[in-house]
Amino acid sequence: MTGGGRRGRRPGAPDTRAAILAVARERFAAAGFAAVSVRSVAAEAGVDPALVHHYFGSKRDLFLAALEMPVDPREVLAPVIAAGPEGAGERILATILGVWDDDELRLPLLALARGLTDPSGHLLQDGFLPVVIGPVLAELGVDQTERRLPLVISQIIGVLVLRYLARLEPLASMPAEEVVAAVGPTLQRYLTGPLP
Amino acid sequence: MTGGGRRGRRPGAPDTRAAILAVARERFAAAGFAAVSVRSVAAEAGVDPALVHHYFGSKRDLFLAALEMPVDPREVLAPVIAAGPEGAGERILATILGVWDDDELRLPLLALARGLTDPSGHLLQDGFLPVVIGPVLAELGVDQTERRLPLVISQIIGVLVLRYLARLEPLASMPAEEVVAAVGPTLQRYLTGPLP
DNA sequence: GTCTATAGACGGATAGAC
DNA sequence: GTCTATCCGTCTATAGAC
């Protein structure tokens, strides 16, 4: 991405910037925006607090950087869409759980999810949900998207909150396949079943 | 509870204490624990910050006071249990939405729900969920409670988060009856349907 | 690029006058 | 019971030396 190393190193640091970002992701994911201080991030990363401001501007900028989607939801959900509406409930859930169960992706996703209730909240509400899940339903060729969308999301959010945020057992330790088998039919009904 | 008013007024204040508590409920419900300061609560209540510490001890004590359950879940769910497992999915959801749609009860419930992700978190996880919903399922005479419980809770939590916290439309403004009609069958399946 | 120093604001909590 | 005054800690953010 540097376009060839001829001109020497870019303004970014060797790896301090990455270290800060990694810690920020973990802390924001664990405690939310307000409860995490720039200083605590710097301390845990073993760097000076001023460096945090140096690389990322304000605390909010750091948060946004930590929040950057590690995956493109449209991309991973593309195969689901391509396969059509039959069995889409199971496939959507299996895909999402697969992403969340990835050790490298879970932390940024947790940070994102905390935004649902945090004061810094509107990212999920105004951005992620309608922008990502909405188009998926539309491309699936499902009718009455506006009525089905909140139902689908409600069940997905519920599973994510309990499995990854609250870590409620036995859901937290359950194999993804089992969750898919139990919850998938619900999503399928919301997607293609009759609406009241 | 004073045992007769002969001895004069109790240590509590005439209504200042209640005013503080009301504001605290609203603020904690809206912004969570970390983002709300004692001073801001006092200012909004029109009282001195020192009074907050006078009536309630620490900030955490104030939070716990604001969190006190406004309803006894076992009590409101008793009729649901008494009517047996048939149609229990719809009745459980209708009961819960009825409580949350009550203007007087919503704020404390919101404050409670924020605790799901807030640092002050374990109240919901260790307390509310297993203690309240668990016994309900047990008394309903449902088998394999441990496997059905997280499924039921996941769908309920998802609806509550989207309808009352994130306020995602059209779910937020939808009549409760419509939500019950759409989601109730899911709960019924989790309660009495086949498990994979 | 990294750090020290510090500004400037706000947080929780307490002591004590009235 | 209510308020003033204040201590002390922590926070974000910046300026500037090295």
Short mmCIF file of C-alpha atoms (C1' of nucleotides) in Angstrom, two decimals:
data_model
loop_
_atom_site.label_atom_id
_atom_site.label_comp_id
_atom_site.label_asym_id
_atom_site.label_seq_id
_atom_site.Cartn_x
_atom_site.Cartn_y
_atom_site.Cartn_z
CA MET A 1 0.00 0.00 0.00
CA THR A 2 3.03 2.29 0.17
CA GLY A 3 3.37 2.33 -3.57
CA GLY A 4 6.93 1.06 -3.55
CA GLY A 5 9.46 1.68 -0.79
CA ARG A 6 11.67 4.06 -2.73
CA ARG A 7 10.78 7.15 -0.82
CA GLY A 8 11.50 5.64 2.59
CA ARG A 9 9.17 5.12 5.48
CA ARG A 10 5.76 6.70 5.69
CA PRO A 11 4.93 9.10 8.58
CA GLY A 12 3.50 6.20 10.60
CA ALA A 13 5.62 4.65 13.34
CA PRO A 14 7.37 1.29 13.08
CA ASP A 15 4.92 -0.56 15.27
CA THR A 16 4.01 1.76 18.12
CA ARG A 17 0.94 2.88 16.29
CA ALA A 18 -0.17 -0.69 15.81
CA ALA A 19 0.49 -1.49 19.46
CA ILE A 20 -1.66 1.41 20.59
CA LEU A 21 -4.42 0.39 18.23
CA ALA A 22 -4.37 -3.20 19.44
CA VAL A 23 -4.67 -2.16 23.06
CA ALA A 24 -7.37 0.36 22.23
CA ARG A 25 -9.41 -2.31 20.49
CA GLU A 26 -9.18 -4.63 23.45
CA ARG A 27 -9.95 -1.99 26.06
CA PHE A 28 -12.83 -0.40 24.16
CA ALA A 29 -14.24 -3.81 23.49
CA ALA A 30 -14.06 -4.75 27.13
CA ALA A 31 -15.19 -1.58 28.85
CA GLY A 32 -16.77 0.74 26.32
CA PHE A 33 -15.86 4.25 25.30
CA ALA A 34 -16.40 6.33 28.41
CA ALA A 35 -14.72 3.95 30.83
CA VAL A 36 -11.45 3.76 28.91
CA SER A 37 -8.96 6.61 29.18
CA VAL A 38 -6.29 7.52 26.69
CA ARG A 39 -3.77 7.22 29.49
CA SER A 40 -4.78 3.70 30.37
CA VAL A 41 -4.44 2.68 26.74
CA ALA A 42 -1.02 4.27 26.55
CA ALA A 43 0.10 2.63 29.78
CA GLU A 44 -1.00 -0.83 28.72
CA ALA A 45 0.69 -0.35 25.37
CA GLY A 46 3.86 0.77 27.10
CA VAL A 47 3.97 4.12 25.35
CA ASP A 48 3.57 7.73 26.33
CA PRO A 49 0.05 9.16 26.41
CA ALA A 50 1.15 11.98 24.15
CA LEU A 51 1.92 9.48 21.42
CA VAL A 52 -1.67 8.43 21.33
CA HIS A 53 -2.65 11.93 20.43
CA HIS A 54 0.25 12.12 18.06
CA TYR A 55 -0.83 9.18 15.94
CA PHE A 56 -4.56 9.44 16.31
CA GLY A 57 -5.97 12.86 17.00
CA SER A 58 -8.55 12.92 19.76
CA LYS A 59 -9.83 10.08 21.91
CA ARG A 60 -12.83 9.82 19.65
CA ASP A 61 -10.59 9.45 16.63
CA LEU A 62 -8.81 6.62 18.39
CA PHE A 63 -12.14 4.99 19.08
CA LEU A 64 -13.19 5.28 15.48
CA ALA A 65 -9.87 3.84 14.36
CA ALA A 66 -10.33 0.91 16.73
CA LEU A 67 -13.82 0.47 15.40
CA GLU A 68 -12.88 0.21 11.78
CA MET A 69 -14.63 -2.80 10.42
CA PRO A 70 -12.15 -5.65 10.21
CA VAL A 71 -14.27 -7.35 7.59
CA ASP A 72 -16.56 -6.16 4.86
CA PRO A 73 -19.94 -7.56 5.79
CA ARG A 74 -21.21 -7.30 2.24
CA GLU A 75 -18.29 -9.41 1.11
CA VAL A 76 -18.65 -12.28 3.57
CA LEU A 77 -22.41 -12.35 3.10
CA ALA A 78 -22.18 -12.43 -0.67
CA PRO A 79 -22.24 -16.25 -0.91
CA VAL A 80 -25.30 -16.28 1.30
CA ILE A 81 -27.10 -13.96 -1.04
CA ALA A 82 -26.02 -15.88 -4.10
CA ALA A 83 -27.52 -19.10 -2.80
CA GLY A 84 -31.00 -17.64 -2.62
CA PRO A 85 -33.60 -17.41 0.12
CA GLU A 86 -33.99 -21.11 0.86
CA GLY A 87 -31.98 -21.95 3.95
CA ALA A 88 -30.70 -18.40 4.11
CA GLY A 89 -31.52 -18.15 7.81
CA GLU A 90 -29.05 -20.86 8.74
CA ARG A 91 -26.42 -19.58 6.35
CA ILE A 92 -26.63 -15.97 7.54
CA LEU A 93 -26.27 -16.98 11.15
CA ALA A 94 -23.49 -19.45 10.44
CA THR A 95 -21.59 -16.78 8.54
CA ILE A 96 -21.97 -14.19 11.27
CA LEU A 97 -21.00 -16.60 14.03
CA GLY A 98 -18.03 -17.68 11.96
CA VAL A 99 -16.79 -14.13 11.83
CA TRP A 100 -17.39 -13.51 15.54
CA ASP A 101 -15.71 -16.75 16.54
CA ASP A 102 -12.56 -15.66 14.74
CA ASP A 103 -10.07 -14.64 17.41
CA GLU A 104 -8.66 -11.84 15.33
CA LEU A 105 -11.99 -10.31 14.47
CA ARG A 106 -13.80 -10.65 17.75
CA LEU A 107 -12.22 -7.72 19.58
CA PRO A 108 -13.02 -5.03 17.03
CA LEU A 109 -16.50 -6.44 16.69
CA LEU A 110 -16.98 -6.31 20.44
CA ALA A 111 -15.89 -2.68 20.46
CA LEU A 112 -18.42 -2.04 17.75
CA ALA A 113 -21.16 -3.80 19.64
CA ARG A 114 -20.54 -1.82 22.82
CA GLY A 115 -21.48 1.21 20.77
CA LEU A 116 -25.03 -0.01 20.82
CA THR A 117 -25.54 1.29 24.35
CA ASP A 118 -22.61 3.65 24.76
CA PRO A 119 -23.08 7.39 24.47
CA SER A 120 -21.03 7.20 21.31
CA GLY A 121 -23.81 5.04 20.07
CA HIS A 122 -25.30 5.96 16.77
CA LEU A 123 -22.73 4.10 14.74
CA LEU A 124 -24.52 0.81 15.04
CA GLN A 125 -28.00 2.20 14.97
CA ASP A 126 -27.69 4.54 12.04
CA GLY A 127 -24.88 2.80 10.24
CA PHE A 128 -24.33 -0.87 10.61
CA LEU A 129 -27.81 -2.26 10.92
CA PRO A 130 -29.67 -0.66 8.03
CA VAL A 131 -26.65 -0.31 5.80
CA VAL A 132 -25.44 -3.90 6.10
CA ILE A 133 -28.31 -6.18 6.92
CA GLY A 134 -30.87 -4.19 4.99
CA PRO A 135 -29.25 -4.56 1.56
CA VAL A 136 -28.67 -8.23 2.23
CA LEU A 137 -32.37 -8.82 2.65
CA ALA A 138 -33.13 -6.70 -0.39
CA GLU A 139 -30.70 -8.61 -2.56
CA LEU A 140 -32.07 -11.88 -1.29
CA GLY A 141 -35.29 -11.03 -3.03
CA VAL A 142 -37.38 -11.04 0.10
CA ASP A 143 -40.65 -9.14 0.19
CA GLN A 144 -41.68 -6.63 2.87
CA THR A 145 -38.08 -6.03 3.83
CA GLU A 146 -38.96 -3.22 6.21
CA ARG A 147 -41.12 -5.46 8.33
CA ARG A 148 -38.84 -8.48 8.26
CA LEU A 149 -35.62 -6.57 8.89
CA PRO A 150 -36.17 -5.72 12.58
CA LEU A 151 -37.27 -9.27 13.34
CA VAL A 152 -34.17 -10.75 11.78
CA ILE A 153 -31.92 -8.25 13.49
CA SER A 154 -33.57 -8.72 16.86
CA GLN A 155 -32.77 -12.41 16.90
CA ILE A 156 -29.23 -11.93 15.65
CA ILE A 157 -28.49 -9.14 18.11
CA GLY A 158 -29.92 -11.20 20.94
CA VAL A 159 -27.62 -14.10 20.19
CA LEU A 160 -24.57 -11.86 19.78
CA VAL A 161 -25.24 -9.97 23.00
CA LEU A 162 -25.71 -13.10 25.04
CA ARG A 163 -22.97 -15.18 23.45
CA TYR A 164 -20.19 -12.61 23.16
CA LEU A 165 -21.00 -9.66 25.42
CA ALA A 166 -22.81 -11.13 28.40
CA ARG A 167 -21.19 -14.53 27.81
CA LEU A 168 -24.22 -16.32 29.17
CA GLU A 169 -23.72 -20.03 29.50
CA PRO A 170 -24.31 -22.42 27.93
CA LEU A 171 -24.70 -20.21 24.89
CA ALA A 172 -21.21 -18.73 25.16
CA SER A 173 -19.45 -22.09 24.97
CA MET A 174 -21.83 -23.81 22.61
CA PRO A 175 -20.49 -24.88 19.20
CA ALA A 176 -21.63 -22.54 16.46
CA GLU A 177 -23.31 -25.42 14.63
CA GLU A 178 -25.58 -26.04 17.56
CA VAL A 179 -26.59 -22.40 17.77
CA VAL A 180 -27.28 -22.38 14.05
CA ALA A 181 -29.40 -25.46 14.30
CA ALA A 182 -31.49 -23.99 17.10
CA VAL A 183 -31.84 -20.41 15.94
CA GLY A 184 -31.58 -20.75 12.19
CA PRO A 185 -35.20 -21.80 11.71
CA THR A 186 -36.31 -18.67 13.52
CA LEU A 187 -34.42 -16.49 11.07
CA GLN A 188 -35.79 -18.49 8.19
CA ARG A 189 -39.32 -17.89 9.39
CA TYR A 190 -38.64 -14.18 9.72
CA LEU A 191 -37.15 -14.13 6.23
CA THR A 192 -39.62 -16.14 4.22
CA GLY A 193 -42.40 -17.14 6.58
CA PRO A 194 -45.84 -15.54 6.88
CA LEU A 195 -46.12 -12.19 8.59
CA PRO A 196 -49.01 -11.47 10.95
CA MET B 1 -42.94 1.16 57.07
CA THR B 2 -42.23 3.86 59.67
CA GLY B 3 -44.17 1.97 62.31
CA GLY B 4 -46.48 4.89 63.05
CA GLY B 5 -45.59 8.54 62.80
CA ARG B 6 -45.30 9.21 66.52
CA ARG B 7 -41.60 9.82 66.55
CA GLY B 8 -41.64 12.47 63.83
CA ARG B 9 -40.03 12.48 60.44
CA ARG B 10 -37.57 9.87 59.35
CA PRO B 11 -34.02 10.88 58.34
CA GLY B 12 -35.06 10.99 54.68
CA ALA B 13 -35.73 14.36 53.07
CA PRO B 14 -39.18 15.67 52.15
CA ASP B 15 -38.77 15.18 48.41
CA THR B 16 -35.24 16.17 47.52
CA ARG B 17 -34.12 12.60 47.81
CA ALA B 18 -36.85 11.51 45.45
CA ALA B 19 -35.98 14.27 43.00
CA ILE B 20 -32.36 13.16 42.92
CA LEU B 21 -33.37 9.57 42.44
CA ALA B 22 -35.71 10.42 39.59
CA VAL B 23 -33.02 12.33 37.73
CA ALA B 24 -30.47 9.61 38.41
CA ARG B 25 -32.77 7.01 36.92
CA GLU B 26 -33.29 9.02 33.80
CA ARG B 27 -29.64 9.90 33.30
CA PHE B 28 -28.31 6.42 34.02
CA ALA B 29 -30.91 4.96 31.74
CA ALA B 30 -29.97 7.32 28.95
CA ALA B 31 -26.20 7.37 29.16
CA GLY B 32 -25.03 4.52 31.38
CA PHE B 33 -22.98 4.58 34.54
CA ALA B 34 -19.62 5.97 33.49
CA ALA B 35 -20.93 8.82 31.39
CA VAL B 36 -23.12 10.29 34.14
CA SER B 37 -21.54 12.41 36.85
CA VAL B 38 -22.89 13.01 40.31
CA ARG B 39 -22.60 16.70 39.63
CA SER B 40 -24.70 16.54 36.49
CA VAL B 41 -27.41 14.66 38.34
CA ALA B 42 -27.40 17.22 41.10
CA ALA B 43 -27.52 20.10 38.64
CA GLU B 44 -30.45 18.64 36.74
CA ALA B 45 -32.27 17.97 39.97
CA GLY B 46 -31.65 21.53 41.09
CA VAL B 47 -29.83 20.50 44.26
CA ASP B 48 -26.32 20.71 45.59
CA PRO B 49 -23.91 17.97 44.62
CA ALA B 50 -23.09 17.40 48.26
CA LEU B 51 -26.68 16.38 48.90
CA VAL B 52 -26.31 13.46 46.56
CA HIS B 53 -23.55 12.09 48.71
CA HIS B 54 -25.55 12.96 51.77
CA TYR B 55 -28.57 10.88 50.85
CA PHE B 56 -26.89 8.14 48.93
CA GLY B 57 -23.31 7.35 49.80
CA SER B 58 -21.10 6.93 46.78
CA LYS B 59 -21.93 7.25 43.12
CA ARG B 60 -22.22 3.50 42.93
CA ASP B 61 -24.73 3.49 45.77
CA LEU B 62 -26.78 6.00 43.84
CA PHE B 63 -26.62 3.81 40.78
CA LEU B 64 -27.79 0.79 42.73
CA ALA B 65 -30.62 2.81 44.24
CA ALA B 66 -31.70 3.92 40.78
CA LEU B 67 -31.55 0.34 39.63
CA GLU B 68 -33.87 -1.07 42.20
CA MET B 69 -36.36 -3.21 40.40
CA PRO B 70 -39.61 -1.29 40.06
CA VAL B 71 -41.59 -4.47 39.61
CA ASP B 72 -41.25 -8.01 40.85
CA PRO B 73 -40.82 -10.08 37.71
CA ARG B 74 -41.98 -13.23 39.44
CA GLU B 75 -45.19 -11.49 40.35
CA VAL B 76 -46.13 -10.16 36.94
CA LEU B 77 -45.21 -13.43 35.29
CA ALA B 78 -47.25 -15.51 37.71
CA PRO B 79 -50.41 -15.51 35.55
CA VAL B 80 -48.32 -16.62 32.61
CA ILE B 81 -47.04 -19.59 34.55
CA ALA B 82 -50.45 -20.48 35.88
CA ALA B 83 -51.90 -20.72 32.38
CA GLY B 84 -49.49 -23.46 31.37
CA PRO B 85 -47.07 -23.89 28.49
CA GLU B 86 -49.54 -23.60 25.62
CA GLY B 87 -49.35 -20.10 24.19
CA ALA B 88 -46.83 -19.15 26.85
CA GLY B 89 -44.50 -17.60 24.28
CA GLU B 90 -47.00 -14.94 23.33
CA ARG B 91 -48.04 -14.34 26.92
CA ILE B 92 -44.49 -13.97 28.21
CA LEU B 93 -43.60 -11.46 25.55
CA ALA B 94 -46.85 -9.55 25.92
CA THR B 95 -46.28 -9.31 29.66
CA ILE B 96 -42.71 -8.11 29.30
CA LEU B 97 -43.57 -5.55 26.63
CA GLY B 98 -46.46 -4.37 28.78
CA VAL B 99 -44.08 -3.63 31.60
CA TRP B 100 -41.53 -1.93 29.35
CA ASP B 101 -44.19 0.17 27.65
CA ASP B 102 -45.26 1.54 31.02
CA ASP B 103 -43.92 5.10 31.22
CA GLU B 104 -43.19 4.83 34.90
CA LEU B 105 -41.29 1.59 34.67
CA ARG B 106 -39.31 2.12 31.49
CA LEU B 107 -36.60 4.36 32.90
CA PRO B 108 -35.43 2.08 35.70
CA LEU B 109 -35.58 -0.84 33.32
CA LEU B 110 -33.45 1.01 30.80
CA ALA B 111 -30.89 1.76 33.49
CA LEU B 112 -30.89 -1.90 34.33
CA ALA B 113 -30.44 -2.90 30.73
CA ARG B 114 -27.47 -0.59 30.23
CA GLY B 115 -25.78 -2.69 32.87
CA LEU B 116 -25.53 -5.45 30.33
CA THR B 117 -22.56 -3.78 28.70
CA ASP B 118 -21.50 -1.26 31.31
CA PRO B 119 -18.50 -1.89 33.55
CA SER B 120 -20.97 -2.16 36.40
CA GLY B 121 -22.31 -5.09 34.50
CA HIS B 122 -22.75 -8.30 36.32
CA LEU B 123 -26.14 -7.43 37.70
CA LEU B 124 -28.01 -8.57 34.64
CA GLN B 125 -25.75 -11.46 33.84
CA ASP B 126 -25.48 -13.04 37.25
CA GLY B 127 -28.72 -11.80 38.71
CA PHE B 128 -31.63 -11.00 36.51
CA LEU B 129 -31.41 -13.55 33.76
CA PRO B 130 -30.97 -16.84 35.61
CA VAL B 131 -32.85 -15.75 38.71
CA VAL B 132 -35.93 -14.45 36.97
CA ILE B 133 -36.42 -16.15 33.64
CA GLY B 134 -34.94 -19.45 34.74
CA PRO B 135 -37.50 -20.18 37.47
CA VAL B 136 -40.30 -19.14 35.15
CA LEU B 137 -39.34 -21.82 32.68
CA ALA B 138 -38.91 -24.35 35.45
CA GLU B 139 -42.33 -23.62 36.88
CA LEU B 140 -43.85 -23.80 33.45
CA GLY B 141 -43.01 -27.46 33.43
CA VAL B 142 -40.75 -27.24 30.41
CA ASP B 143 -38.11 -29.89 29.84
CA GLN B 144 -34.43 -29.23 29.14
CA THR B 145 -34.65 -25.81 30.72
CA GLU B 146 -30.92 -25.22 30.45
CA ARG B 147 -30.92 -25.56 26.71
CA ARG B 148 -34.14 -23.64 26.11
CA LEU B 149 -33.34 -20.78 28.46
CA PRO B 150 -30.64 -19.05 26.40
CA LEU B 151 -32.73 -19.31 23.25
CA VAL B 152 -35.73 -17.70 24.89
CA ILE B 153 -33.61 -14.99 26.46
CA SER B 154 -31.74 -14.27 23.24
CA GLN B 155 -34.93 -13.42 21.40
CA ILE B 156 -36.34 -11.38 24.26
CA ILE B 157 -33.11 -9.45 24.77
CA GLY B 158 -32.86 -8.77 21.06
CA VAL B 159 -36.32 -7.26 20.96
CA LEU B 160 -35.73 -5.18 24.09
CA VAL B 161 -32.39 -3.88 22.87
CA LEU B 162 -33.72 -2.88 19.48
CA ARG B 163 -37.08 -1.54 20.61
CA TYR B 164 -36.07 0.37 23.74
CA LEU B 165 -32.32 0.95 23.67
CA ALA B 166 -31.40 1.36 20.03
CA ARG B 167 -34.94 2.46 19.16
CA LEU B 168 -34.68 0.95 15.73
CA GLU B 169 -37.66 1.71 13.55
CA PRO B 170 -40.18 0.41 12.81
CA LEU B 171 -39.79 -1.83 15.83
CA ALA B 172 -39.62 1.05 18.30
CA SER B 173 -42.99 2.51 17.31
CA MET B 174 -44.78 -0.73 16.55
CA PRO B 175 -47.78 -1.64 18.71
CA ALA B 176 -46.91 -4.30 21.24
CA GLU B 177 -49.57 -6.60 19.83
CA GLU B 178 -47.87 -6.63 16.48
CA VAL B 179 -44.51 -7.49 18.01
CA VAL B 180 -46.12 -10.25 20.01
CA ALA B 181 -47.78 -11.68 16.93
CA ALA B 182 -44.51 -11.73 15.01
CA VAL B 183 -42.11 -12.88 17.70
CA GLY B 184 -44.36 -14.90 19.97
CA PRO B 185 -44.26 -18.04 17.81
CA THR B 186 -40.47 -17.99 18.00
CA LEU B 187 -40.57 -18.05 21.78
CA GLN B 188 -43.19 -20.77 21.70
CA ARG B 189 -40.95 -22.89 19.55
CA TYR B 190 -38.03 -22.33 21.88
CA LEU B 191 -40.22 -23.24 24.84
CA THR B 192 -42.03 -26.31 23.65
CA GLY B 193 -40.75 -27.10 20.18
CA PRO B 194 -38.20 -29.73 19.23
CA LEU B 195 -34.54 -29.10 20.03
CA PRO B 196 -31.83 -30.04 17.54
"C1'" DG C 1 9.56 9.90 16.74
"C1'" DT C 2 9.51 10.11 21.56
"C1'" DC C 3 9.12 12.14 25.83
"C1'" DT C 4 8.54 15.84 29.80
"C1'" DA C 5 5.81 19.25 31.51
"C1'" DT C 6 1.82 21.39 32.10
"C1'" DA C 7 -2.37 23.64 31.02
"C1'" DG C 8 -7.20 23.52 31.85
"C1'" DA C 9 -11.31 21.22 32.96
"C1'" DC C 10 -13.98 18.01 35.49
"C1'" DG C 11 -14.55 14.09 38.38
"C1'" DG C 12 -15.81 12.10 43.38
"C1'" DA C 13 -15.77 12.94 47.94
"C1'" DT C 14 -15.36 15.41 52.55
"C1'" DA C 15 -15.45 19.03 56.34
"C1'" DG C 16 -17.89 22.15 58.41
"C1'" DA C 17 -20.76 26.50 58.70
"C1'" DC C 18 -25.59 27.71 58.90
"C1'" DG D 1 -31.39 19.32 55.92
"C1'" DT D 2 -28.88 22.38 52.97
"C1'" DC D 3 -25.08 24.72 51.17
"C1'" DT D 4 -20.05 26.74 50.62
"C1'" DA D 5 -15.55 25.69 50.12
"C1'" DT D 6 -12.13 22.77 49.08
"C1'" DC D 7 -8.99 18.69 48.64
"C1'" DC D 8 -7.27 15.62 45.55
"C1'" DG D 9 -7.34 12.72 41.82
"C1'" DT D 10 -7.85 11.92 36.82
"C1'" DC D 11 -8.91 13.24 32.54
"C1'" DT D 12 -8.00 15.22 27.50
"C1'" DA D 13 -5.06 17.82 25.04
"C1'" DT D 14 -1.14 20.77 23.80
"C1'" DA D 15 3.52 22.96 23.67
"C1'" DG D 16 7.92 22.21 23.19
"C1'" DA D 17 12.58 20.05 24.42
"C1'" DC D 18 15.47 16.29 22.83
#
